[in-house]
CSV table of C-alpha atoms and ligand atoms in Angstrom, one decimal:
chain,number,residue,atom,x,y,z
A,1,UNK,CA,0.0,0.0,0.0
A,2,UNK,CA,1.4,3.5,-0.8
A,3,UNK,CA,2.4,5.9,1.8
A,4,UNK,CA,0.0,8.5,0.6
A,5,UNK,CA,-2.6,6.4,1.7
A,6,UNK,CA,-1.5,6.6,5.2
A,7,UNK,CA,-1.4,10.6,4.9
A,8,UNK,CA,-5.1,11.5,3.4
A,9,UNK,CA,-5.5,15.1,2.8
A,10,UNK,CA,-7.5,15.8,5.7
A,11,UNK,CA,-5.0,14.5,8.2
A,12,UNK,CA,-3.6,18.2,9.1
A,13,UNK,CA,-7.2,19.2,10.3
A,14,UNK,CA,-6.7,16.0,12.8
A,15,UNK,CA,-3.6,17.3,13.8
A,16,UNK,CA,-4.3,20.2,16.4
A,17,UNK,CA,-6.5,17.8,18.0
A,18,UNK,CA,-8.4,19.0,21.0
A,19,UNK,CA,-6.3,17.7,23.7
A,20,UNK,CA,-9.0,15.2,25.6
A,21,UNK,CA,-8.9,13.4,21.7
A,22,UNK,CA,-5.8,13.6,21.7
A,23,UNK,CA,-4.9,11.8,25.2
A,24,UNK,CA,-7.5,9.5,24.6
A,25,UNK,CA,-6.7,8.2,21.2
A,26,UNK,CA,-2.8,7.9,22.0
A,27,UNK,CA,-3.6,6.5,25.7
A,28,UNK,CA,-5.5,3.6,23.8
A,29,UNK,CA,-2.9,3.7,21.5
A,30,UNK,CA,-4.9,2.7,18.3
A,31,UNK,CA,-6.6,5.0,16.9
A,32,UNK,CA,-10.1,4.9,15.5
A,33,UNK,CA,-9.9,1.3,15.3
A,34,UNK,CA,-9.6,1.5,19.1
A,35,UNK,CA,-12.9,1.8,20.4
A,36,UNK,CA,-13.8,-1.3,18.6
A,37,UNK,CA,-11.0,-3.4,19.4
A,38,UNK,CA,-10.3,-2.6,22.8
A,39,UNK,CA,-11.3,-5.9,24.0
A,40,UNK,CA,-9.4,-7.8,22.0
A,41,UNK,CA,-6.2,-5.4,22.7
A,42,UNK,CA,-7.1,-6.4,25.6
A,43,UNK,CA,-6.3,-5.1,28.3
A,44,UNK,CA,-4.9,-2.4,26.6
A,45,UNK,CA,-8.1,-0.9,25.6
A,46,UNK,CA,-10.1,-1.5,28.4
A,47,UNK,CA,-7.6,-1.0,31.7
A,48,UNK,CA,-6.8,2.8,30.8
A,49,UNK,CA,-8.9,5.6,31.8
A,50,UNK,CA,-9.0,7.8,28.4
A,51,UNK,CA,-8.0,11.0,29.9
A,52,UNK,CA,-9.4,12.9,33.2
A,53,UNK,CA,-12.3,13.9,31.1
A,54,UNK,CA,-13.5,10.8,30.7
A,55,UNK,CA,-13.3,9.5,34.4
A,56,UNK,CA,-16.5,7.4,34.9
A,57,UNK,CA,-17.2,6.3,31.8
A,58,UNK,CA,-17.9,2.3,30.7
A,59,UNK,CA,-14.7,0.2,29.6
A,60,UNK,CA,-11.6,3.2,30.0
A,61,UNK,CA,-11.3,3.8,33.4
A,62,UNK,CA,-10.0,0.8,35.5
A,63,UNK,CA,-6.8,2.5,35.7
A,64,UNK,CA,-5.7,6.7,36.4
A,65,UNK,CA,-3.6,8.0,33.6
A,66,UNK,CA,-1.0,7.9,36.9
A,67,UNK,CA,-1.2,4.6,37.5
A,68,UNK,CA,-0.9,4.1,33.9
A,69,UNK,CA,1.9,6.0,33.8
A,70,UNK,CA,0.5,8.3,30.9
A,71,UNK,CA,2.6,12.0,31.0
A,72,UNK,CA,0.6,14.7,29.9
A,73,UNK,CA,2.9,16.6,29.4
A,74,UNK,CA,5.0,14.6,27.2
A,75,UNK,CA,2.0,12.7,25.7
A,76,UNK,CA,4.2,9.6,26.3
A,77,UNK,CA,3.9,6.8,28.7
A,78,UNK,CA,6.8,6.3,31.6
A,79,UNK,CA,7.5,3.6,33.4
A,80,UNK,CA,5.1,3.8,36.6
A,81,UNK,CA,6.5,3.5,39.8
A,82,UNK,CA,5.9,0.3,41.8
A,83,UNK,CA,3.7,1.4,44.5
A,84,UNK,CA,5.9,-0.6,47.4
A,85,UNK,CA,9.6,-1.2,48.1
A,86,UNK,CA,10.9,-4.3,45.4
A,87,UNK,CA,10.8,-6.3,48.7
A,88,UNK,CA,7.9,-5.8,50.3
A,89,UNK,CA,5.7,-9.0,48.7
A,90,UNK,CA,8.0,-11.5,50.1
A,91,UNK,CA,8.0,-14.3,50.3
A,92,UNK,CA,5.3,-14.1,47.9
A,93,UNK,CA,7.3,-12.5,45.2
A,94,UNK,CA,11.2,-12.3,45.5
A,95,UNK,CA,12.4,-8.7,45.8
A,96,UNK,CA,14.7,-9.9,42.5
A,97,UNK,CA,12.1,-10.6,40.4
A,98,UNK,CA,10.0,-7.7,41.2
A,99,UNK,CA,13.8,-5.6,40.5
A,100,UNK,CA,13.8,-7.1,36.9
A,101,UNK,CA,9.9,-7.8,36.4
A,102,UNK,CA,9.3,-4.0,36.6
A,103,UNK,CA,12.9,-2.3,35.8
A,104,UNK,CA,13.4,-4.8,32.8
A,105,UNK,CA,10.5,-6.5,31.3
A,106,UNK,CA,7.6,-3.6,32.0
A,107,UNK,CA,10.4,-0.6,31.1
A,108,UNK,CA,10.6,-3.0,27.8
A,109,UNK,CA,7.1,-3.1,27.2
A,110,UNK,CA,6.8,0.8,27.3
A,111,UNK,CA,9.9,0.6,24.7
A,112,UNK,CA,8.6,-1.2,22.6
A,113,UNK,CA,5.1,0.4,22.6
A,114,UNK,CA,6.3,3.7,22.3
A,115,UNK,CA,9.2,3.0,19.0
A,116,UNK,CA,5.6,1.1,17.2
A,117,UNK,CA,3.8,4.3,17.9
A,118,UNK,CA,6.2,6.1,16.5
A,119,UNK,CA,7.2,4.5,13.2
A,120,UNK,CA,3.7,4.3,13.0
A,121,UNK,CA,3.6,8.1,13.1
A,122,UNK,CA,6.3,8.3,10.9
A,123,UNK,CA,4.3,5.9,7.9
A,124,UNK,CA,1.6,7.8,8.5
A,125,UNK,CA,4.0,11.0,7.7
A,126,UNK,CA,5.1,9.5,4.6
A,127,UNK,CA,8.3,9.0,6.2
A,128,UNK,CA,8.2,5.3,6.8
A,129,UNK,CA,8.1,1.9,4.8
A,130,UNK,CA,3.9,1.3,4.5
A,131,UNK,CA,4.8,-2.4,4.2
A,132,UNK,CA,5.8,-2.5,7.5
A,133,UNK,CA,2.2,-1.6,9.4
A,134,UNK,CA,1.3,-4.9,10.1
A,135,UNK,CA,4.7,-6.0,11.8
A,136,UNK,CA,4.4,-2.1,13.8
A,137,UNK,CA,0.4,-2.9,14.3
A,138,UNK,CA,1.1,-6.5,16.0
A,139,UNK,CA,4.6,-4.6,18.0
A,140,UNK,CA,2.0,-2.4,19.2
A,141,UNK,CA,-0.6,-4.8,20.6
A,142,UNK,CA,2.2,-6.7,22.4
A,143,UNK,CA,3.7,-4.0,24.2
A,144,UNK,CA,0.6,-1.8,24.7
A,145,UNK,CA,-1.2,-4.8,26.1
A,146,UNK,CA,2.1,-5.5,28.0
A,147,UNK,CA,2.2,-2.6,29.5
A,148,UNK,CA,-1.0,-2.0,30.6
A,149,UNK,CA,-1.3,-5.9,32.2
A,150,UNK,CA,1.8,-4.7,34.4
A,151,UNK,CA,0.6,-1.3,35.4
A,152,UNK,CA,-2.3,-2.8,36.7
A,153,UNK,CA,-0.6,-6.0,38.1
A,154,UNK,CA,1.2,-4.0,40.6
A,155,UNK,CA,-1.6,-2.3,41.7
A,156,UNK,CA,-3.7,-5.4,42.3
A,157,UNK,CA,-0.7,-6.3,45.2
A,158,UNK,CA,-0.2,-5.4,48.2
A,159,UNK,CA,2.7,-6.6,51.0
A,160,UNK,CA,0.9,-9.2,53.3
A,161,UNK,CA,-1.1,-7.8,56.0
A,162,UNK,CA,-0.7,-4.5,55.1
A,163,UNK,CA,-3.4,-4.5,52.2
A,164,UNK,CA,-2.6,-7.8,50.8
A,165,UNK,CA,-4.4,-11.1,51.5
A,166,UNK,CA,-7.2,-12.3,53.4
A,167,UNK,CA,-10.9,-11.9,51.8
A,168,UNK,CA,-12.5,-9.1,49.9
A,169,UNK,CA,-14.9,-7.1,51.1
A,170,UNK,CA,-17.3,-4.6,49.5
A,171,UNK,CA,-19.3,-5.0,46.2
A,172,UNK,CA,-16.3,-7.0,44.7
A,173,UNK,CA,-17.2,-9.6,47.4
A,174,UNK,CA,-20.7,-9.8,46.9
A,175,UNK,CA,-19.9,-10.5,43.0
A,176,UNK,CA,-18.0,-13.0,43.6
A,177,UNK,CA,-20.5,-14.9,45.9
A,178,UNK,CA,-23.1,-14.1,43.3
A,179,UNK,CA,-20.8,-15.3,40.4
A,180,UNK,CA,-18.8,-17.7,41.5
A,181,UNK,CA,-20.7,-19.4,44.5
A,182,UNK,CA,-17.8,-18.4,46.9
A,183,UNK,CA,-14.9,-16.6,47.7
A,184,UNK,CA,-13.8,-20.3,47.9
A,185,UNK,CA,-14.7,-21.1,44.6
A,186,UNK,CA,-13.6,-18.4,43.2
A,187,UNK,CA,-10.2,-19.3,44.3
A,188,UNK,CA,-10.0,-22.7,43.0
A,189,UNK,CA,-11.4,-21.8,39.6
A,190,UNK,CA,-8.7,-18.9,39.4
A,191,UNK,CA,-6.0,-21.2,40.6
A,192,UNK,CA,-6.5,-23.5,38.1
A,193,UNK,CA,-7.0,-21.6,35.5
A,194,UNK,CA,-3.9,-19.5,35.9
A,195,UNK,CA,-1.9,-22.8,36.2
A,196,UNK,CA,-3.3,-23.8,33.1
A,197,UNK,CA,-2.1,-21.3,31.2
A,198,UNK,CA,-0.7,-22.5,27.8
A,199,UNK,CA,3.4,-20.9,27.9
A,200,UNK,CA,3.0,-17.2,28.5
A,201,UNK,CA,0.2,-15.9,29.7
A,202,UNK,CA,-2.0,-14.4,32.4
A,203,UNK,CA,-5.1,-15.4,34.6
A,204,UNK,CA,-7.6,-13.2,34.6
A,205,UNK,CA,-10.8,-12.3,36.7
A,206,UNK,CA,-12.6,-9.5,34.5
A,207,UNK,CA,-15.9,-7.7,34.6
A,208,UNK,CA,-18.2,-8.6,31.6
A,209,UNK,CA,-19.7,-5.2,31.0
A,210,UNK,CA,-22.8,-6.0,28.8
A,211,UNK,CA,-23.8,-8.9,31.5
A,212,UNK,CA,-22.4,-7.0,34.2
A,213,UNK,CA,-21.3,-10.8,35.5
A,214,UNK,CA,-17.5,-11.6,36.7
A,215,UNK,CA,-15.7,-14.2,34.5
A,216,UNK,CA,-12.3,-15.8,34.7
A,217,UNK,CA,-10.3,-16.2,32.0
A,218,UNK,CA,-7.1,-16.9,30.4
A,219,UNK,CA,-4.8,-14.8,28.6
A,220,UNK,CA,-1.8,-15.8,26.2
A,221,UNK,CA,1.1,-13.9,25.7
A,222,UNK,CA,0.3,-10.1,26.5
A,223,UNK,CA,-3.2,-10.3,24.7
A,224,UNK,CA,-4.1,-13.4,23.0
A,225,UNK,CA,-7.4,-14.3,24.1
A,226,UNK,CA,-8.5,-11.9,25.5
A,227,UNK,CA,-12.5,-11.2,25.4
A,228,UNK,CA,-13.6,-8.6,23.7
A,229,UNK,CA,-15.2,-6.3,25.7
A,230,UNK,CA,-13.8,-7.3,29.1
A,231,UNK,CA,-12.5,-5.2,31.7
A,232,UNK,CA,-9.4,-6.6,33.8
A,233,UNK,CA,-10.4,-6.3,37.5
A,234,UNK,CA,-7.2,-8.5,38.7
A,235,UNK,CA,-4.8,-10.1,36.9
A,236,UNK,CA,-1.8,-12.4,37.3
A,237,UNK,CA,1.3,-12.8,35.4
A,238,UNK,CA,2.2,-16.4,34.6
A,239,UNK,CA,5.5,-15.9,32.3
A,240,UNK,CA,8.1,-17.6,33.7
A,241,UNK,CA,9.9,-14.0,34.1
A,242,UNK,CA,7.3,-14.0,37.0
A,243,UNK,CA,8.1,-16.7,39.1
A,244,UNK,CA,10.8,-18.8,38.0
A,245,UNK,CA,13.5,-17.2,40.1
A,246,UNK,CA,11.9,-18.5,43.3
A,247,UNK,CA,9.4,-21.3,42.2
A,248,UNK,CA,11.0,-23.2,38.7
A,249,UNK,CA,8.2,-25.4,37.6
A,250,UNK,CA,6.3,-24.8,40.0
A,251,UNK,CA,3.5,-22.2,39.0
A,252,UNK,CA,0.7,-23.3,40.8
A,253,UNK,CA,3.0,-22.6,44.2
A,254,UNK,CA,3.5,-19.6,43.1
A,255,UNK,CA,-0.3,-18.8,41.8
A,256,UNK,CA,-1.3,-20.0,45.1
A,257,UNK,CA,0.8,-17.6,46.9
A,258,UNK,CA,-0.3,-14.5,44.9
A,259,UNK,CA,-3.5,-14.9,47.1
A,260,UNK,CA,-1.2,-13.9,50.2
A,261,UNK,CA,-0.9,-10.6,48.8
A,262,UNK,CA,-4.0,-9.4,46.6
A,263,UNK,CA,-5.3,-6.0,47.0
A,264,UNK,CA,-8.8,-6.8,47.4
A,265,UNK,CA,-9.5,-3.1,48.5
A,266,UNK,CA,-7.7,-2.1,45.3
A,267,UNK,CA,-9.8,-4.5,43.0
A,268,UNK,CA,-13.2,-3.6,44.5
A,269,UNK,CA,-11.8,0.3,43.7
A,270,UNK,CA,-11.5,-0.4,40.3
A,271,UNK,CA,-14.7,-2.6,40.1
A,272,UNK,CA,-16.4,0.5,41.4
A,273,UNK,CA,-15.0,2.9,38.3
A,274,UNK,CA,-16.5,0.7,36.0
A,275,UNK,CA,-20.0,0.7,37.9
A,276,UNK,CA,-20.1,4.1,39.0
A,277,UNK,CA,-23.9,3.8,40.8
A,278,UNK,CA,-22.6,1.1,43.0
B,1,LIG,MN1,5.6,-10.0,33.1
């Protein structure tokens, strides 16, 4: 396909963009074709609030541009803090993975997202090869999604005791009961399903929006699988980056653990962006 395709003549009225279109379209990171594929991207389309204009609206708001780590002001995304010390969910989660987890694999994921967005914006330009959308279109799913699962994957934990662990509590809880049968239930069906997990993936407990009904469900790679339309609530990283310094083979010790320090209040915070009149 020819460059000029990529650059139609109305493209510079597009350009100034009012600002809230403009946060929104690069926070989802896909344009127009965003707002229909943000299931699929997963988790990148659905766990980003779209700007502060936005806030409260269905399927972009799970997490703050913050914890996002969306900049404003540089209309690029940084690496988000970790919101506790790289120790602090032992023995749950080794203080060196959580060093390379977040300073090596996420800060890769924001790399990676961020080079596809812009040769992306340089084809569109007329500056880059046009045969090479599709391989920049699939970097930019992986990393986006990547991202996005980590931001909120540090959010959902908390050091034992001290917001992690134990039982939820609020409209989260009563969900689950409703949904699953039991917290108890809940916890074996999300064990095994994050066991499960073909290679690289993630377990997922996400808010079906059209039912309004909790579902678990698997995730491969960064985004594979995903369902369209639902909205990550909590979600657990299954690569073997995640675990394999303190467990080996052995995931389901290590999925079992992750219970010891889930922030339930955190989950049931994000539950209630997404259903604002609970
Ligand atoms: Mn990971």
């Amino acid at each position: 396909m020819p460059a000029s395709e990529f650059a139609p003549e109305r493209a510079p009225e597009l350009a100034p963009a009012d600002p809230t279109r403009r946060t929104a379209l690069a926070a989802l990171g896909l344009g127009a074709a965003a707002a229909t594929t943000a299931g699929l991207t997963g988790v990148a389309g659905a766990a980003v609030a779209a700007g502060a204009s936005t806030a409260g609206a269905p399927g972009f708001a799970v997490l703050s541009p913050a914890e996002a780590g969306w900049n404003a002001a540089t209309q690029r995304y940084e690496l988000p803090a970790l919101p506790y010390a790289h120790d602090a969910l032992e023995p749950a989660i080794d203080a060196e993975t959580m060093r390379i987890h977040h300073g090596k694999h996420h800060a890769g994921y924001i790399r990676g997202m961020q080079r596809a967005l812009d040769k992306l914006e340089a084809i569109r330009a007329g500056e880059g090869d046009a045969a090479l959308v599709k391989h920049w279109s699939r970097e930019l799913s992986f990393h986006s999604a990547g991202h996005f699962n980590h931001a909120l994957f540090w959010r959902v934990m908390a050091p034992a005791g001290q917001g992690g662990g134990g039982r939820p509590a609020g409209p989260i809880a009563s969900m689950i009961d409703r949904d699953f049968g039991s917290f108890d239930a809940f916890r074996v069906h999300f064990i095994a399903a994050s066991a499960a997990v073909e290679g690289s993936g993630w377990g997922w407990l996400v808010l079906d929006p059209v039912a309004d009904r909790l579902m678990i469900i698997q995730g491969e790679k960064q985004q594979n699988l995903m369902t369209t339309g639902a909205v990550p609530l909590l979600g657990l990283d299954v690569w073997e980056h995640a675990y394999y310094l303190r467990y080996q083979n052995r995931r389901r010790e290590y999925v079992e653990n992750f219970f010891d320090v889930i922030n339930w209040a955190q989950v049931d915070s994000m539950l209630g962006r997404m259903r604002p009149t609970d």
